[in-house]
Structure formats: C-alpha cells, structure tokens
XYZ file of C-alpha atoms in Angstrom:
418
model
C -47.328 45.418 39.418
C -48.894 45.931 36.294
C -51.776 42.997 34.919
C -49.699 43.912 31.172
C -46.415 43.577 32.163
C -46.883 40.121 33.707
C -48.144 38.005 30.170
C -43.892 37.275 29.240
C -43.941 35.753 32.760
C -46.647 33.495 32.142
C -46.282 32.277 28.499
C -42.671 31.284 29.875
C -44.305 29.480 32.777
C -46.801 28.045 30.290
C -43.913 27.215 27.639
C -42.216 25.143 30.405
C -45.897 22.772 31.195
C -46.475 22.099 27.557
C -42.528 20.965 26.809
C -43.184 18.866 29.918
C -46.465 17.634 28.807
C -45.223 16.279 25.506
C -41.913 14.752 27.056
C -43.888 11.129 27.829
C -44.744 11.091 24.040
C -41.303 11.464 22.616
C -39.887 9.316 25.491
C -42.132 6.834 23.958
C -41.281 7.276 20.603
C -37.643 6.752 21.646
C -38.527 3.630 22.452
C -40.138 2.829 19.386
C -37.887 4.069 17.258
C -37.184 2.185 14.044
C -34.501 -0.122 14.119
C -32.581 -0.130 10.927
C -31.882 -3.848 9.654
C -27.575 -4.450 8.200
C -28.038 -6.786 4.840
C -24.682 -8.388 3.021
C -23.911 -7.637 -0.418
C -22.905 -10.099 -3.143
C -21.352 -7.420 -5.551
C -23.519 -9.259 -8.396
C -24.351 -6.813 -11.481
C -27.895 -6.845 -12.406
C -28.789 -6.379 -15.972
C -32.282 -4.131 -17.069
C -33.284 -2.455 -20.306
C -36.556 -1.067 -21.618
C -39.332 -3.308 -23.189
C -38.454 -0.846 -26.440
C -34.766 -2.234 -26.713
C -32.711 -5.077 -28.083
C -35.144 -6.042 -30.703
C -33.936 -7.505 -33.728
C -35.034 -8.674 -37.333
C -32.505 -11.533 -39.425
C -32.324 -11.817 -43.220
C -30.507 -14.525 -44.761
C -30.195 -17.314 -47.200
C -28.015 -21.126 -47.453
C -28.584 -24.463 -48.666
C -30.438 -27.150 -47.013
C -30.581 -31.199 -47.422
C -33.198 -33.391 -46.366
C -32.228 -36.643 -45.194
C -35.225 -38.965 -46.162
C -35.763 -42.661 -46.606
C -32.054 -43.650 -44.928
C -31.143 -47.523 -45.084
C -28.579 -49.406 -43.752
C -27.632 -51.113 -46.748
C -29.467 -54.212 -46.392
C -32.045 -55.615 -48.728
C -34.446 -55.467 -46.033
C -34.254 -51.898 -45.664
C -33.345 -50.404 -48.940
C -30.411 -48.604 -50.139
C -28.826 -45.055 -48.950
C -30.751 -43.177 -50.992
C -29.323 -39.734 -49.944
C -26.920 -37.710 -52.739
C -25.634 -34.672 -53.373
C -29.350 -33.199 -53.028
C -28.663 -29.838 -52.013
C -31.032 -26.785 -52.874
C -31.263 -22.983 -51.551
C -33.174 -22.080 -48.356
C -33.820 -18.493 -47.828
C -35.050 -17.307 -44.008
C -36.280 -14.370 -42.148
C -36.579 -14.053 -38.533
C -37.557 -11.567 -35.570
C -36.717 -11.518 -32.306
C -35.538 -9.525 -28.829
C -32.876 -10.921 -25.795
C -35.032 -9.886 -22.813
C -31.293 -10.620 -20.911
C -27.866 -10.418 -21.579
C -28.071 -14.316 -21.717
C -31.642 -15.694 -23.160
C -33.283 -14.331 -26.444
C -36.189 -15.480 -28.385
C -37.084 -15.284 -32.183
C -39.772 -16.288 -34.934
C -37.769 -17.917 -37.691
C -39.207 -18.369 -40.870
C -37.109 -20.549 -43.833
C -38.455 -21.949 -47.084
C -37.002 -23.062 -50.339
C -37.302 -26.478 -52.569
C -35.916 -30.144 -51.841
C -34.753 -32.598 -53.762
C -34.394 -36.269 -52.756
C -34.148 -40.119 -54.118
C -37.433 -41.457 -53.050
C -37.221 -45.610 -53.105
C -40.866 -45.880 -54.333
C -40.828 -43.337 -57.369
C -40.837 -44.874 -60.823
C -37.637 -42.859 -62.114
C -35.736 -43.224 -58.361
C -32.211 -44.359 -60.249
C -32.470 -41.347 -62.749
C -34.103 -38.546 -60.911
C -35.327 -36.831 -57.917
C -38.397 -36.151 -55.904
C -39.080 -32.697 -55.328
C -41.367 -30.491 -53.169
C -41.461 -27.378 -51.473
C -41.655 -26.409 -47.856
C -41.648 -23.697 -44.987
C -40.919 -23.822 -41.791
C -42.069 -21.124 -38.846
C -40.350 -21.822 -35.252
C -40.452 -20.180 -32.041
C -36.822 -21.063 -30.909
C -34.914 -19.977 -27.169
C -31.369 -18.896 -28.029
C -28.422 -18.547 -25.122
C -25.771 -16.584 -25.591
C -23.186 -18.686 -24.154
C -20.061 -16.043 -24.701
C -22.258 -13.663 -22.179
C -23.420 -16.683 -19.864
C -19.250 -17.909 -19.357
C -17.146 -14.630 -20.331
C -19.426 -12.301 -18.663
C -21.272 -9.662 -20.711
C -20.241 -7.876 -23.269
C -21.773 -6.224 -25.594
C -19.108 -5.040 -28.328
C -17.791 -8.805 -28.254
C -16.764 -9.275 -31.963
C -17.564 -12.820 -31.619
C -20.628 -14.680 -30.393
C -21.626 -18.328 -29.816
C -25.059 -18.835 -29.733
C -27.048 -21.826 -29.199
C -30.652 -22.304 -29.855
C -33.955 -25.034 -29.713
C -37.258 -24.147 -31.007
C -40.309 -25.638 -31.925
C -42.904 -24.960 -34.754
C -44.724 -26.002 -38.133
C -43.625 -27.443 -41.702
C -46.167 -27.366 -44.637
C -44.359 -29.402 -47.325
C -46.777 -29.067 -50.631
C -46.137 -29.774 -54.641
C -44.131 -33.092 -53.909
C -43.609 -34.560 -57.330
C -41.011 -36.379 -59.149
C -38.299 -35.170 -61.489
C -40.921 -35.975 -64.670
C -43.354 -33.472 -62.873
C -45.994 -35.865 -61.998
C -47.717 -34.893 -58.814
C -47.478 -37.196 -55.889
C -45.469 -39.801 -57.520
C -43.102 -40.036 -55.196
C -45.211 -40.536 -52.222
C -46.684 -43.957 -50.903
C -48.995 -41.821 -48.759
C -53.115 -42.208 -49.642
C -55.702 -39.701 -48.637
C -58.978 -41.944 -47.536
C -60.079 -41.581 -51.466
C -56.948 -43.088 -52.611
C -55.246 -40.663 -54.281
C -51.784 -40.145 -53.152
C -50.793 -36.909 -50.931
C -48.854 -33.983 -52.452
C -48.711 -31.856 -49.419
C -48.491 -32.196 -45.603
C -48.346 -30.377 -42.201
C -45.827 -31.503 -39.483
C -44.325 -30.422 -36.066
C -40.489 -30.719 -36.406
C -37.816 -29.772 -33.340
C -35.464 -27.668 -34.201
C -31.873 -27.689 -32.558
C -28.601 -25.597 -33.988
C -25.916 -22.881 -33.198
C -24.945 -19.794 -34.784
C -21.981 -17.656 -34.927
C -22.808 -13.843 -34.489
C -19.663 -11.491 -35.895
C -20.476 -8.032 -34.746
C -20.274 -5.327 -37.519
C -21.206 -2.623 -35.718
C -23.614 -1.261 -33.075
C -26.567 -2.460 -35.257
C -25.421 -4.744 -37.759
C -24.291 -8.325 -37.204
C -22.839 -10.834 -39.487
C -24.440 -14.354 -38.690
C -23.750 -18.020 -40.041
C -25.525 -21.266 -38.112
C -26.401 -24.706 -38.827
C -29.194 -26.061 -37.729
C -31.652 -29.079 -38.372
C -34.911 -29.784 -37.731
C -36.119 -33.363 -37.086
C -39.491 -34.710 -38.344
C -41.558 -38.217 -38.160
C -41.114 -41.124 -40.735
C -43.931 -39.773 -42.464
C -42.925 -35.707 -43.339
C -42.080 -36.430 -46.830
C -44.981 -38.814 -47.641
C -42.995 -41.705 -48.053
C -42.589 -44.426 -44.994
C -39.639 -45.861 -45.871
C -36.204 -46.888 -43.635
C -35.341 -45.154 -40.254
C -38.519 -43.695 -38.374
C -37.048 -40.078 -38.315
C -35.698 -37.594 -40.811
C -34.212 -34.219 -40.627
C -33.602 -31.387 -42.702
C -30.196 -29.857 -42.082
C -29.412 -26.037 -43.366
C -26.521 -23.895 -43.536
C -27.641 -20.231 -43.316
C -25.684 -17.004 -43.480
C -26.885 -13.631 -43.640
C -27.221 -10.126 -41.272
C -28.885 -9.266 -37.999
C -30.235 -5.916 -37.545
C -29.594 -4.558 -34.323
C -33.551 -2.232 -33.808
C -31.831 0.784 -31.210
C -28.342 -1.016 -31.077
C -27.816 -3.860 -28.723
C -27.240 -3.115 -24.851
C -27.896 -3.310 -21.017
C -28.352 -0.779 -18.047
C -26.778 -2.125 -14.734
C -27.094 -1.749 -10.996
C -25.539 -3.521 -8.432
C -26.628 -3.247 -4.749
C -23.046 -2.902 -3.242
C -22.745 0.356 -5.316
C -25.408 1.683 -2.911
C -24.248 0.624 0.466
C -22.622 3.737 1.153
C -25.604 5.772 1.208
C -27.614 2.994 3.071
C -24.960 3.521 5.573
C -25.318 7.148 5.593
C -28.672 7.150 5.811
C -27.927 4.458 8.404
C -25.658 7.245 10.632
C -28.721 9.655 10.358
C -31.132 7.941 12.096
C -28.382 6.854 14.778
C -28.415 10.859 14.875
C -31.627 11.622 15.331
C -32.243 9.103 17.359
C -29.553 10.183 19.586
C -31.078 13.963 19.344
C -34.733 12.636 20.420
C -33.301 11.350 22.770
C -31.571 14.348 24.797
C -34.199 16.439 23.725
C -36.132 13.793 25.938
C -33.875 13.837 28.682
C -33.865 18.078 28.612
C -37.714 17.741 28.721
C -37.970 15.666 31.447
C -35.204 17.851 33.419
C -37.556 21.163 32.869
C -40.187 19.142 34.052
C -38.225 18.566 37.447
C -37.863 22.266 38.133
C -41.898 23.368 37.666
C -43.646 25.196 39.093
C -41.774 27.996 37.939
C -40.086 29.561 40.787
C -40.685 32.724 41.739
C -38.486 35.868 41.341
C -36.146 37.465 43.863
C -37.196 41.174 42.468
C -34.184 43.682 43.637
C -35.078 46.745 46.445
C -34.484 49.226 43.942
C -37.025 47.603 41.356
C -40.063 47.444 43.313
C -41.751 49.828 41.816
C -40.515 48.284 38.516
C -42.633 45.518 37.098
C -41.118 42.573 35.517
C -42.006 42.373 31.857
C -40.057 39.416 30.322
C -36.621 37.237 29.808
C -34.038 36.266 27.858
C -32.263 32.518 28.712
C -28.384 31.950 27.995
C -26.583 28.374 28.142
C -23.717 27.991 30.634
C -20.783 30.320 30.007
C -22.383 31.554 27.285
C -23.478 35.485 25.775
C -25.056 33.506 22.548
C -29.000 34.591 22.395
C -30.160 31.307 21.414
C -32.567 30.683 18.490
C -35.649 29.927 20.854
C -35.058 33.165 22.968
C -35.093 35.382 20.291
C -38.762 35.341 20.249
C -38.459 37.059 23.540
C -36.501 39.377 22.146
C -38.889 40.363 19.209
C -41.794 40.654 21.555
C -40.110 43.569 23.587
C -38.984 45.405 20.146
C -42.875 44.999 19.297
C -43.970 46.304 22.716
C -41.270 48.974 22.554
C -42.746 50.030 19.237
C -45.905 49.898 20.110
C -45.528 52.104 23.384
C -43.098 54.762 22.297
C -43.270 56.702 25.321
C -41.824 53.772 27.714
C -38.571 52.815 28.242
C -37.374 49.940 30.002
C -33.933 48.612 32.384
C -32.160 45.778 30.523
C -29.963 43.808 33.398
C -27.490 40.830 33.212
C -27.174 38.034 35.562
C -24.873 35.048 35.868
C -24.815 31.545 37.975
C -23.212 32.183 41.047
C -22.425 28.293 41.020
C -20.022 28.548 37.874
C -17.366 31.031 37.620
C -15.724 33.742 40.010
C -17.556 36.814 40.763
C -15.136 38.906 38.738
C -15.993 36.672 35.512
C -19.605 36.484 36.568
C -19.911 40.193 36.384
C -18.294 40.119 32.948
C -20.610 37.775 31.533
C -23.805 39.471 32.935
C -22.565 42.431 31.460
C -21.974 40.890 28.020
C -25.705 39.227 27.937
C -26.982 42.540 28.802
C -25.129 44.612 25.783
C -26.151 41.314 23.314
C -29.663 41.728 24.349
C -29.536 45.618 23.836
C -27.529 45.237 20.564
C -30.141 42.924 19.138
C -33.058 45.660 19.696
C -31.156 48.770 18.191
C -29.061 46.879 15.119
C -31.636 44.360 14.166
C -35.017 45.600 15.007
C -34.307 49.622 14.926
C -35.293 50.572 18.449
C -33.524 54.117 19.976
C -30.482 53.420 21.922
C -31.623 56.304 24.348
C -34.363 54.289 25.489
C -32.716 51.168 26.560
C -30.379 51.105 29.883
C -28.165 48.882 30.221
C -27.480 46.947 34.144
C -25.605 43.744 35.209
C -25.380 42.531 38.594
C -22.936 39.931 37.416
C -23.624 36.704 40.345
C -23.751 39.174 43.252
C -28.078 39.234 42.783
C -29.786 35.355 42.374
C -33.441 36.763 41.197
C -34.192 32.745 41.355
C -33.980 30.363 43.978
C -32.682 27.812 41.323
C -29.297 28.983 39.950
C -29.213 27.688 36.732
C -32.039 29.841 36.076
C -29.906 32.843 36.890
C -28.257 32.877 33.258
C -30.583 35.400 32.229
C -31.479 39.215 30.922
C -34.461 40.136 32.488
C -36.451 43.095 31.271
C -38.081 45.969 33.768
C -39.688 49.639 33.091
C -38.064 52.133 34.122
C-alpha cells in the first residue's frame, strides 16, 4: 500500500479523536446553558419624547385685584376697604411638560394696582397705587391626561398649577401722586417705603382650548398670596392676595406630543427568541450525545479490504446517513479532495464502490442503495468539479461485502486506484 494513498484514512481517524476530544466541553456547556427567566406584563403604555420637544412660550393679558387691608367691619379693625379696584395685568411665560401629565413654566405678570389704603390722607376719595411684577416657577398637572388618559388633540384641557417666586412692588403712591403716602412702612431713617420685595405662593387653574397642533387658546385664574406687609401698609387680616384673570395663546415650539412603548407589545419576540434558545439548546445537546457516540466506536476500526483489491490501495471515503444517497455537507470535503487529487494526477484513475448496512434493509434494497451512493459520488466529480467520466468506475457491493467490523460504518463510498 502506498504511504500517499493512506493520508484520507488518517485525517478521518484524526477527525473522529478531535470531535471526541471536544465532546466534554460542550457537554459542559449544556449544562451551563443560560436559563431564560418568564416576566408578566402589565400592558401599561409608557410615554418618551426628546429633550428638544413639547416646549412652549405663553403671551397674554387680564385684570388683576389686590385684596389689601381687609376688615371685618368692626371699629377695631377698620372698614372693607376693597372696591371695584381692578387694573390690567399683562404676562409672559415659558415652559416644557417633560410627561404627558406634569409640566413646568417661568411666568412672568406685571401691571399697576389700585387700592383704598386706611392710612392715606385722601382714603374716602382716592386710591393708592403702585406697580408690581411677579416671576414664578410654578408645577402644572394636566388633570384631563392624568384621569381620561392621554390625548393629545383633546380640544379641552384642565390644568392645575402651584408655583413659587418673587414680587417687587415699587412707585406706591396715592391718587394725589405723593410718593409713599399710602404706606405706614419706615425705612430705619424714617422715611416711608415706596417699594418692596416679597415671596408670594401662587395657586390657580387654567383652561387650555386647543387651536391647532401649535397654537392653544388659554384662560386661568390664579392668585398669589403675600404677608401683611406686601403693600407697605399693616393693616387688618395678616395675609393678602392678588387675584388675576388672564387670557391669551400658548405656542406649541415642534407641536405638542408623545412616543410610546409598552412592554407587552414585545412579548412575542421575547418568546421567539425564547423558542430559539430552547432550539439550540436542544441541538447542543444531540450534537453532544453524537459526539460522545463517535467517541464509543474509536479506535477506528480497521478495513475488511476485498480479494480483488489487494493490490488496490485505499485512498479515502464518503459517509451516508441511514437509508440515505444524500452526500452530506461535511462529506463533501472528501469529495473535493479526490477531484483535487484527480486533477492533480491526471494519469490515475480510481474504482468508486457502494456499500450498505447489512443490519437495515434486504439485500435486494441494499444493493440498490450502494449502487445509488456510488453514481451520487461519481456524479458530484464529473457535473460539479469537471473530472472525465472515463476515468471514474463505478462498483457497489450492495450489503453482500462489510469492509468494517462495525456496520453502521458500512454506509459508505470508498475510493481505490485502479
């Protein structure tokens, strides 16, 4: 036998240790594999949008009334002093809803007040006046969102908001123009105080009619509460308020709306995903289980070489599952290294011959099959890698030869010189 016609022989030997070799590893990782944890779903809609989006900036104007220096009607405490002292408050605001339900915005208001101050010289014939504004940081809820569920094209909002912020009140004077006359409030050199800084609360709600996309109509009251002293005249009940009626529009900076995801929407490809590592866990594992049976049959037995191919050297093989004529993907390689030999020694020829398990299958259909492995073989080396026909020749012994001592290694082709 010739040492070059023996190397098919030993890589399949060789083949067979390594796939046996690695069988303990994937046996292991079998066992290891990653167990893929269920989770519920509570089919709840979650609400995102860009940092960019749902910005908006407010312009409007109203009327606003300070109620100042209230009584109860008693001597002790001075009359009601409060009438029809209504002036124009103008206001400008910016703000974004960072969710479908909370917002923030920097509201700005100013104007003039008027109101009957008990210690002014002219309090039965005129008014104390002053001007103010007012900055607040204020948390709005959108409560139609919050209760109705979301909505963004809802024509109709209710919206109520709390804030906090600062009130510089400056150029108090009385109806005659004197300044400071109608405050009882003394700096430390005695002069009376004509303006004044304060920290007021701010509570209201405001009605948001949707125009469009990114205009709103809006209209709110609101009022913002202040200590005894915000007007510079201590007088009656320790706290007064300014109450405003506003109206105006809401500008809408990239329209107003929310991207969603919900969790359930995804549980179908969880559980697909799911399903393919049940697969491939269950493909591991038989590949484990076909190691480990290779493993059982090594060594490699030896072949039963026929009379008539003594003089014939064994060169290589090509495997077939049971019942089966199918060259599978793994043998092809065997396949392609004979074409290459073939091409590369153009002067030899070689014996293709089919066997079959006698254990399966009558002789009769055993012969059949042999035969068909054989012409599949000899089909692959002419049609696909463009070796002469007249080269090749063609056997089967069908189940009547066993060239191995183990039968299920009889499903073969094996490959000889001739």
């Amino acid at each position: 036998m010739k040492a070059k016609n023996l190397y098919c022989l030993a890589a399949l030997c060789a083949g067979s240790f390594a796939m046996a070799s690695t069988a303990s590893a994937q046996e292991a990782f079998v066992d290891e594999a990653v167990t893929v944890t269920e989770f519920s779903c509570d089919n709840t809609n979650h609400y995102y949008s860009n940092w960019r989006n749902n910005w908006f900036i407010q312009i409007g104007a109203g009327i606003n009334q300070p109620f100042v220096e209230r009584g109860d009607g008693s001597k002790a405490s001075g009359p009601v002093v409060n009438r029809h002292n209504m002036t124009a408050v103008y206001n400008f605001g910016f703000g974004r809803w960072f969710s479908p339900y909370l917002g923030f915005r920097f509201n700005a208001l100013g104007g003039s007040l008027h109101w009957n101050n008990p210690v002014a010289s002219n309090t039965r014939n005129g008014w104390t006046k002053a001007n103010h504004a007012q900055l607040n940081l204020e948390l709005m809820w959108d409560m139609c969102n919050s209760i109705a569920g979301v909505n963004p094209n809802r024509p109709v909002s209710v919206i109520p908001f709390v804030g906090i912020g600062g009130d510089y009140l400056w150029r108090v004077r009385d109806a005659q123009q004197h300044a400071a006359e109608g405050t009882n409030i003394y700096r430390e050199n005695g002069e009376k105080k004509s303006n004044n800084w304060t920290l007021p609360v701010t509570a209201g709600i405001q009605l948001r009619f949707r125009l469009c996309k990114y205009v709103d109509f809006f209209a709110e009251m609101r009022a913002s509460f202040y200590g005894d002293n915000w007007n510079l005249c201590s007088f009656g009940r320790p706290v007064e308020a300014n109450v405003a009626a506003v109206g105006g529009f809401n500008f809408n900076i990239g329209g107003r709306g929310w991207d969603t995801f919900n969790q359930c929407d995804y549980m179908s490809k969880i559980a697909s995903l799911n399903g393919q590592v049940n697969d491939l866990r269950s493909q591991l594992l038989a590949c484990g289980q076909e190691v480990a049976s290779l493993q059982s049959q090594l060594p490699c037995p030896e072949p039963k070489v026929q009379k008539d191919c003594v003089n014939a050297p064994l060169m290589t093989t090509v495997r077939f599952d049971l019942d089966s004529y199918e060259i599978l993907p793994n043998e092809e390689v065997n396949v392609y290294n004979m074409a290459e030999w073939l091409k590369a020694n153009p002067k030899e020829n070689v014996v293709i011959v089919g066997y079959a398990d006698k254990d399966t299958g009558t002789a009769e259909y055993n012969m059949e099959l042999s035969k068909k492995r054989a012409d599949a073989v000899a089909s692959q080396l002419v049609d696909k890698y463009g070796i002469d026909k007249s080269r090749l020749t063609v056997k089967y012994d069908g189940s009547d030869v066993q060239p191995y001592s183990t039968n299920d290694w009889n499903r073969i082709v094996i490959f000889t010189q001739k």
